[in-house]
Amino acid sequence: MIQIIAYFTMSLDHIGRLFFPNIVLFSLLGRLAFPLFAYGIAIGYTKTSNFRLYCFRLFILGVVSQIPYFMLFENYSLNICFTLLAGLLILRILDIDWQYYYKILAIFLICTVVVLFGFEYGLYGVSTIITFAKIKNLKKNVLVQAILILASVVIYNYSSIQFAALFSMIIILVYNNNIPFLNRYVQYCFYPAHILVLLFLKKIL
């Protein structure tokens, strides 16, 4: 159910950005999407039996989606798949038995790539994934999420509407023990497919 809500709210967000930019409700509901995807990555990391394949699929999904994404939103940022991949890699680095300074260097390099190549949601997005993976206490998680959102409002000049993302925690609490994962093909095809559909609608409307 969490995945379904994530896809639904993401679609609403994109529809609102393209066709109803003055209706705030689309943007408010859309703020729920990314934290749900970030939570999904944190859960997926613990459940995957093949980490490299998991990363490879995210990378290919990002590459396949990038040109339609650029055409749809007309910006030069890299789509959300690359942000999710960056967060996934950092989770792996945190768990690898390396010297701490190697870990710091590797994480720094990934974060540098995130910033230089303009990954969607930037360091806020990556930090949200890490927060879900490493902070299990609900109150502490909400507090850190709020701090991250405040930082994103200041650093990335996000709208204060981004604070609506905190309500995603309610969805996670309600459906945390009931996570019927979508078919793998649906999971990986939905993102590029919905972008292509919206791109087609943008061209004809």
PDB file of C-alpha atoms in Angstrom:
ATOM      1  CA  MET A   1       0.000   0.000   0.000  1.00  0.00           C
ATOM      2  CA  ILE A   2       2.864   2.380   0.747  1.00  0.00           C
ATOM      3  CA  GLN A   3       4.175   1.905  -2.784  1.00  0.00           C
ATOM      4  CA  ILE A   4       0.736   2.520  -4.282  1.00  0.00           C
ATOM      5  CA  ILE A   5       0.293   5.735  -2.290  1.00  0.00           C
ATOM      6  CA  ALA A   6       3.810   6.832  -3.279  1.00  0.00           C
ATOM      7  CA  TYR A   7       3.107   6.341  -6.990  1.00  0.00           C
ATOM      8  CA  PHE A   8      -0.312   7.972  -6.689  1.00  0.00           C
ATOM      9  CA  THR A   9       0.900  11.082  -4.858  1.00  0.00           C
ATOM     10  CA  MET A  10       3.898  11.405  -7.195  1.00  0.00           C
ATOM     11  CA  SER A  11       1.558  11.313 -10.178  1.00  0.00           C
ATOM     12  CA  LEU A  12      -0.674  13.955  -8.585  1.00  0.00           C
ATOM     13  CA  ASP A  13       2.363  16.133  -7.953  1.00  0.00           C
ATOM     14  CA  HIS A  14       3.505  15.901 -11.563  1.00  0.00           C
ATOM     15  CA  ILE A  15      -0.003  16.484 -12.917  1.00  0.00           C
ATOM     16  CA  GLY A  16      -0.294  19.555 -10.721  1.00  0.00           C
ATOM     17  CA  ARG A  17       3.081  20.943 -11.798  1.00  0.00           C
ATOM     18  CA  LEU A  18       2.215  20.566 -15.460  1.00  0.00           C
ATOM     19  CA  PHE A  19      -1.485  21.314 -15.731  1.00  0.00           C
ATOM     20  CA  PHE A  20      -2.702  22.889 -12.475  1.00  0.00           C
ATOM     21  CA  PRO A  21       0.204  24.928 -11.061  1.00  0.00           C
ATOM     22  CA  ASN A  22      -2.128  27.244  -9.145  1.00  0.00           C
ATOM     23  CA  ILE A  23      -3.903  24.480  -7.234  1.00  0.00           C
ATOM     24  CA  VAL A  24      -1.903  23.990  -4.047  1.00  0.00           C
ATOM     25  CA  LEU A  25      -3.595  20.709  -3.129  1.00  0.00           C
ATOM     26  CA  PHE A  26      -1.680  18.848  -5.843  1.00  0.00           C
ATOM     27  CA  SER A  27       1.619  20.072  -4.448  1.00  0.00           C
ATOM     28  CA  LEU A  28       0.629  19.342  -0.850  1.00  0.00           C
ATOM     29  CA  LEU A  29      -0.287  15.743  -1.649  1.00  0.00           C
ATOM     30  CA  GLY A  30       2.793  15.450  -3.827  1.00  0.00           C
ATOM     31  CA  ARG A  31       5.059  16.197  -0.857  1.00  0.00           C
ATOM     32  CA  LEU A  32       4.119  12.799   0.565  1.00  0.00           C
ATOM     33  CA  ALA A  33       5.665  10.915  -2.336  1.00  0.00           C
ATOM     34  CA  PHE A  34       9.408  11.267  -1.878  1.00  0.00           C
ATOM     35  CA  PRO A  35       9.563  10.267   1.811  1.00  0.00           C
ATOM     36  CA  LEU A  36       7.563   7.149   0.938  1.00  0.00           C
ATOM     37  CA  PHE A  37      10.014   6.276  -1.841  1.00  0.00           C
ATOM     38  CA  ALA A  38      12.917   6.985   0.524  1.00  0.00           C
ATOM     39  CA  TYR A  39      11.367   4.679   3.103  1.00  0.00           C
ATOM     40  CA  GLY A  40      10.945   2.043   0.395  1.00  0.00           C
ATOM     41  CA  ILE A  41      14.652   2.225  -0.424  1.00  0.00           C
ATOM     42  CA  ALA A  42      15.554   1.882   3.272  1.00  0.00           C
ATOM     43  CA  ILE A  43      13.346  -1.213   3.524  1.00  0.00           C
ATOM     44  CA  GLY A  44      14.464  -2.576   0.172  1.00  0.00           C
ATOM     45  CA  TYR A  45      18.097  -2.318   1.228  1.00  0.00           C
ATOM     46  CA  THR A  46      17.486  -4.652   4.155  1.00  0.00           C
ATOM     47  CA  LYS A  47      15.493  -7.146   2.092  1.00  0.00           C
ATOM     48  CA  THR A  48      17.375  -7.355  -1.208  1.00  0.00           C
ATOM     49  CA  SER A  49      19.245 -10.571  -1.904  1.00  0.00           C
ATOM     50  CA  ASN A  50      21.351  -8.986  -4.647  1.00  0.00           C
ATOM     51  CA  PHE A  51      22.548  -5.477  -3.832  1.00  0.00           C
ATOM     52  CA  ARG A  52      24.421  -4.982  -7.092  1.00  0.00           C
ATOM     53  CA  LEU A  53      21.389  -5.960  -9.173  1.00  0.00           C
ATOM     54  CA  TYR A  54      19.228  -3.627  -7.099  1.00  0.00           C
ATOM     55  CA  CYS A  55      21.610  -0.757  -7.841  1.00  0.00           C
ATOM     56  CA  PHE A  56      21.873  -1.693 -11.504  1.00  0.00           C
ATOM     57  CA  ARG A  57      18.097  -1.663 -11.934  1.00  0.00           C
ATOM     58  CA  LEU A  58      17.823   1.773 -10.335  1.00  0.00           C
ATOM     59  CA  PHE A  59      20.624   3.078 -12.553  1.00  0.00           C
ATOM     60  CA  ILE A  60      19.072   1.724 -15.766  1.00  0.00           C
ATOM     61  CA  LEU A  61      15.672   3.077 -14.710  1.00  0.00           C
ATOM     62  CA  GLY A  62      17.216   6.494 -14.185  1.00  0.00           C
ATOM     63  CA  VAL A  63      19.008   6.444 -17.540  1.00  0.00           C
ATOM     64  CA  VAL A  64      15.910   5.294 -19.433  1.00  0.00           C
ATOM     65  CA  SER A  65      13.749   7.941 -17.747  1.00  0.00           C
ATOM     66  CA  GLN A  66      16.150  10.882 -18.018  1.00  0.00           C
ATOM     67  CA  ILE A  67      15.416  12.162 -21.528  1.00  0.00           C
ATOM     68  CA  PRO A  68      11.614  11.961 -21.145  1.00  0.00           C
ATOM     69  CA  TYR A  69      12.020  13.561 -17.710  1.00  0.00           C
ATOM     70  CA  PHE A  70      14.026  16.422 -19.193  1.00  0.00           C
ATOM     71  CA  MET A  71      11.493  16.918 -21.986  1.00  0.00           C
ATOM     72  CA  LEU A  72       8.605  16.882 -19.542  1.00  0.00           C
ATOM     73  CA  PHE A  73       9.903  19.295 -16.921  1.00  0.00           C
ATOM     74  CA  GLU A  74      12.476  21.168 -19.033  1.00  0.00           C
ATOM     75  CA  ASN A  75      15.178  21.244 -16.386  1.00  0.00           C
ATOM     76  CA  TYR A  76      18.676  19.828 -16.199  1.00  0.00           C
ATOM     77  CA  SER A  77      18.447  17.974 -12.898  1.00  0.00           C
ATOM     78  CA  LEU A  78      18.855  14.213 -12.792  1.00  0.00           C
ATOM     79  CA  ASN A  79      15.665  12.359 -11.969  1.00  0.00           C
ATOM     80  CA  ILE A  80      14.736  10.833  -8.652  1.00  0.00           C
ATOM     81  CA  CYS A  81      16.075   7.379  -9.531  1.00  0.00           C
ATOM     82  CA  PHE A  82      19.636   8.688  -9.277  1.00  0.00           C
ATOM     83  CA  THR A  83      18.867  10.217  -5.861  1.00  0.00           C
ATOM     84  CA  LEU A  84      17.501   6.896  -4.624  1.00  0.00           C
ATOM     85  CA  LEU A  85      20.574   5.145  -6.005  1.00  0.00           C
ATOM     86  CA  ALA A  86      22.914   7.576  -4.235  1.00  0.00           C
ATOM     87  CA  GLY A  87      21.133   6.976  -0.933  1.00  0.00           C
ATOM     88  CA  LEU A  88      21.281   3.225  -1.459  1.00  0.00           C
ATOM     89  CA  LEU A  89      25.032   3.337  -2.102  1.00  0.00           C
ATOM     90  CA  ILE A  90      25.629   5.390   1.032  1.00  0.00           C
ATOM     91  CA  LEU A  91      23.661   2.893   3.116  1.00  0.00           C
ATOM     92  CA  ARG A  92      25.923   0.170   1.787  1.00  0.00           C
ATOM     93  CA  ILE A  93      29.060   2.176   2.540  1.00  0.00           C
ATOM     94  CA  LEU A  94      27.902   2.789   6.111  1.00  0.00           C
ATOM     95  CA  ASP A  95      27.597  -0.962   6.649  1.00  0.00           C
ATOM     96  CA  ILE A  96      30.824  -2.006   4.943  1.00  0.00           C
ATOM     97  CA  ASP A  97      33.723  -2.930   7.223  1.00  0.00           C
ATOM     98  CA  TRP A  98      35.979  -0.085   6.126  1.00  0.00           C
ATOM     99  CA  GLN A  99      38.098   2.348   8.083  1.00  0.00           C
ATOM    100  CA  TYR A 100      35.969   5.352   8.971  1.00  0.00           C
ATOM    101  CA  TYR A 101      38.057   7.757   6.859  1.00  0.00           C
ATOM    102  CA  TYR A 102      37.462   5.613   3.751  1.00  0.00           C
ATOM    103  CA  LYS A 103      33.763   5.731   4.483  1.00  0.00           C
ATOM    104  CA  ILE A 104      33.846   9.506   4.899  1.00  0.00           C
ATOM    105  CA  LEU A 105      35.739   9.910   1.633  1.00  0.00           C
ATOM    106  CA  ALA A 106      33.368   7.632  -0.294  1.00  0.00           C
ATOM    107  CA  ILE A 107      30.275   9.364   1.095  1.00  0.00           C
ATOM    108  CA  PHE A 108      31.788  12.763   0.383  1.00  0.00           C
ATOM    109  CA  LEU A 109      32.425  11.768  -3.241  1.00  0.00           C
ATOM    110  CA  ILE A 110      28.859  10.544  -3.689  1.00  0.00           C
ATOM    111  CA  CYS A 111      27.444  13.720  -2.141  1.00  0.00           C
ATOM    112  CA  THR A 112      29.685  15.808  -4.403  1.00  0.00           C
ATOM    113  CA  VAL A 113      28.280  14.009  -7.453  1.00  0.00           C
ATOM    114  CA  VAL A 114      24.741  14.584  -6.136  1.00  0.00           C
ATOM    115  CA  VAL A 115      25.368  18.322  -5.866  1.00  0.00           C
ATOM    116  CA  LEU A 116      27.388  18.806  -9.068  1.00  0.00           C
ATOM    117  CA  PHE A 117      24.961  16.886 -11.267  1.00  0.00           C
ATOM    118  CA  GLY A 118      21.866  18.349  -9.654  1.00  0.00           C
ATOM    119  CA  PHE A 119      20.136  15.184  -8.466  1.00  0.00           C
ATOM    120  CA  GLU A 120      16.466  15.782  -7.752  1.00  0.00           C
ATOM    121  CA  TYR A 121      15.959  16.606  -4.051  1.00  0.00           C
ATOM    122  CA  GLY A 122      19.742  16.838  -3.688  1.00  0.00           C
ATOM    123  CA  LEU A 123      21.361  16.177  -0.331  1.00  0.00           C
ATOM    124  CA  TYR A 124      17.985  16.515   1.361  1.00  0.00           C
ATOM    125  CA  GLY A 125      16.804  13.471  -0.562  1.00  0.00           C
ATOM    126  CA  VAL A 126      19.870  11.410   0.255  1.00  0.00           C
ATOM    127  CA  SER A 127      19.706  12.391   3.932  1.00  0.00           C
ATOM    128  CA  THR A 128      16.039  11.394   4.099  1.00  0.00           C
ATOM    129  CA  ILE A 129      16.900   7.869   2.939  1.00  0.00           C
ATOM    130  CA  ILE A 130      19.669   7.569   5.535  1.00  0.00           C
ATOM    131  CA  THR A 131      17.335   8.859   8.250  1.00  0.00           C
ATOM    132  CA  PHE A 132      14.719   6.207   7.532  1.00  0.00           C
ATOM    133  CA  ALA A 133      17.362   3.487   7.509  1.00  0.00           C
ATOM    134  CA  LYS A 134      19.277   4.456  10.624  1.00  0.00           C
ATOM    135  CA  ILE A 135      16.812   6.173  12.970  1.00  0.00           C
ATOM    136  CA  LYS A 136      14.116   3.767  14.106  1.00  0.00           C
ATOM    137  CA  ASN A 137      12.678   5.831  16.945  1.00  0.00           C
ATOM    138  CA  LEU A 138       9.583   7.614  15.623  1.00  0.00           C
ATOM    139  CA  LYS A 139       9.961  10.877  17.542  1.00  0.00           C
ATOM    140  CA  LYS A 140      13.639  11.193  16.667  1.00  0.00           C
ATOM    141  CA  ASN A 141      12.899  10.354  13.033  1.00  0.00           C
ATOM    142  CA  VAL A 142      10.206  13.024  12.759  1.00  0.00           C
ATOM    143  CA  LEU A 143      12.501  15.559  14.429  1.00  0.00           C
ATOM    144  CA  VAL A 144      15.368  14.834  12.033  1.00  0.00           C
ATOM    145  CA  GLN A 145      12.978  14.898   9.065  1.00  0.00           C
ATOM    146  CA  ALA A 146      11.730  18.329  10.180  1.00  0.00           C
ATOM    147  CA  ILE A 147      15.300  19.613  10.499  1.00  0.00           C
ATOM    148  CA  LEU A 148      16.144  18.276   7.035  1.00  0.00           C
ATOM    149  CA  ILE A 149      13.088  19.954   5.538  1.00  0.00           C
ATOM    150  CA  LEU A 150      13.952  23.237   7.239  1.00  0.00           C
ATOM    151  CA  ALA A 151      17.471  22.975   5.838  1.00  0.00           C
ATOM    152  CA  SER A 152      16.093  22.272   2.362  1.00  0.00           C
ATOM    153  CA  VAL A 153      13.836  25.315   2.582  1.00  0.00           C
ATOM    154  CA  VAL A 154      16.843  27.469   3.473  1.00  0.00           C
ATOM    155  CA  ILE A 155      19.506  25.898   1.233  1.00  0.00           C
ATOM    156  CA  TYR A 156      17.473  24.818  -1.794  1.00  0.00           C
ATOM    157  CA  ASN A 157      14.844  27.544  -1.447  1.00  0.00           C
ATOM    158  CA  TYR A 158      12.069  24.943  -1.302  1.00  0.00           C
ATOM    159  CA  SER A 159       8.561  26.152  -0.518  1.00  0.00           C
ATOM    160  CA  SER A 160       7.406  25.750   3.069  1.00  0.00           C
ATOM    161  CA  ILE A 161       4.838  23.359   1.583  1.00  0.00           C
ATOM    162  CA  GLN A 162       7.639  20.784   1.840  1.00  0.00           C
ATOM    163  CA  PHE A 163       6.774  20.439   5.536  1.00  0.00           C
ATOM    164  CA  ALA A 164       3.698  18.515   4.403  1.00  0.00           C
ATOM    165  CA  ALA A 165       6.140  15.664   3.778  1.00  0.00           C
ATOM    166  CA  LEU A 166       6.084  14.997   7.528  1.00  0.00           C
ATOM    167  CA  PHE A 167       2.562  13.605   7.188  1.00  0.00           C
ATOM    168  CA  SER A 168       4.059  10.707   5.242  1.00  0.00           C
ATOM    169  CA  MET A 169       5.057   9.330   8.647  1.00  0.00           C
ATOM    170  CA  ILE A 170       1.376   8.690   9.378  1.00  0.00           C
ATOM    171  CA  ILE A 171       1.077   6.583   6.227  1.00  0.00           C
ATOM    172  CA  ILE A 172       4.195   4.646   7.162  1.00  0.00           C
ATOM    173  CA  LEU A 173       2.874   4.027  10.695  1.00  0.00           C
ATOM    174  CA  VAL A 174      -0.500   2.826   9.432  1.00  0.00           C
ATOM    175  CA  TYR A 175       0.843   0.526   6.725  1.00  0.00           C
ATOM    176  CA  ASN A 176       4.250  -0.374   8.162  1.00  0.00           C
ATOM    177  CA  ASN A 177       3.229  -3.951   8.974  1.00  0.00           C
ATOM    178  CA  ASN A 178       1.198  -4.382   5.810  1.00  0.00           C
ATOM    179  CA  ILE A 179       3.568  -3.969   2.866  1.00  0.00           C
ATOM    180  CA  PRO A 180       2.305  -5.968  -0.132  1.00  0.00           C
ATOM    181  CA  PHE A 181       5.024  -5.146  -2.632  1.00  0.00           C
ATOM    182  CA  LEU A 182       3.904  -4.442  -6.164  1.00  0.00           C
ATOM    183  CA  ASN A 183       4.915  -6.678  -9.016  1.00  0.00           C
ATOM    184  CA  ARG A 184       8.546  -5.973  -9.899  1.00  0.00           C
ATOM    185  CA  TYR A 185       7.694  -5.031 -13.466  1.00  0.00           C
ATOM    186  CA  VAL A 186       5.071  -2.572 -12.255  1.00  0.00           C
ATOM    187  CA  GLN A 187       7.573  -1.053  -9.832  1.00  0.00           C
ATOM    188  CA  TYR A 188      10.208  -0.436 -12.473  1.00  0.00           C
ATOM    189  CA  CYS A 189       7.937   0.435 -15.400  1.00  0.00           C
ATOM    190  CA  PHE A 190       5.583   2.857 -13.684  1.00  0.00           C
ATOM    191  CA  TYR A 191       8.017   5.769 -13.369  1.00  0.00           C
ATOM    192  CA  PRO A 192       9.105   6.041 -17.032  1.00  0.00           C
ATOM    193  CA  ALA A 193       5.623   5.042 -18.239  1.00  0.00           C
ATOM    194  CA  HIS A 194       3.830   7.784 -16.328  1.00  0.00           C
ATOM    195  CA  ILE A 195       6.386  10.338 -17.551  1.00  0.00           C
ATOM    196  CA  LEU A 196       5.751   9.296 -21.163  1.00  0.00           C
ATOM    197  CA  VAL A 197       1.989   9.524 -20.665  1.00  0.00           C
ATOM    198  CA  LEU A 198       2.262  13.006 -19.157  1.00  0.00           C
ATOM    199  CA  LEU A 199       4.653  14.056 -21.917  1.00  0.00           C
ATOM    200  CA  PHE A 200       2.127  12.920 -24.523  1.00  0.00           C
ATOM    201  CA  LEU A 201      -0.661  14.828 -22.769  1.00  0.00           C
ATOM    202  CA  LYS A 202       1.549  17.910 -22.530  1.00  0.00           C
ATOM    203  CA  LYS A 203       2.110  17.836 -26.282  1.00  0.00           C
ATOM    204  CA  ILE A 204      -1.533  17.469 -27.255  1.00  0.00           C
ATOM    205  CA  LEU A 205      -3.196  19.757 -24.680  1.00  0.00           C
TER     206      LEU A 205
END
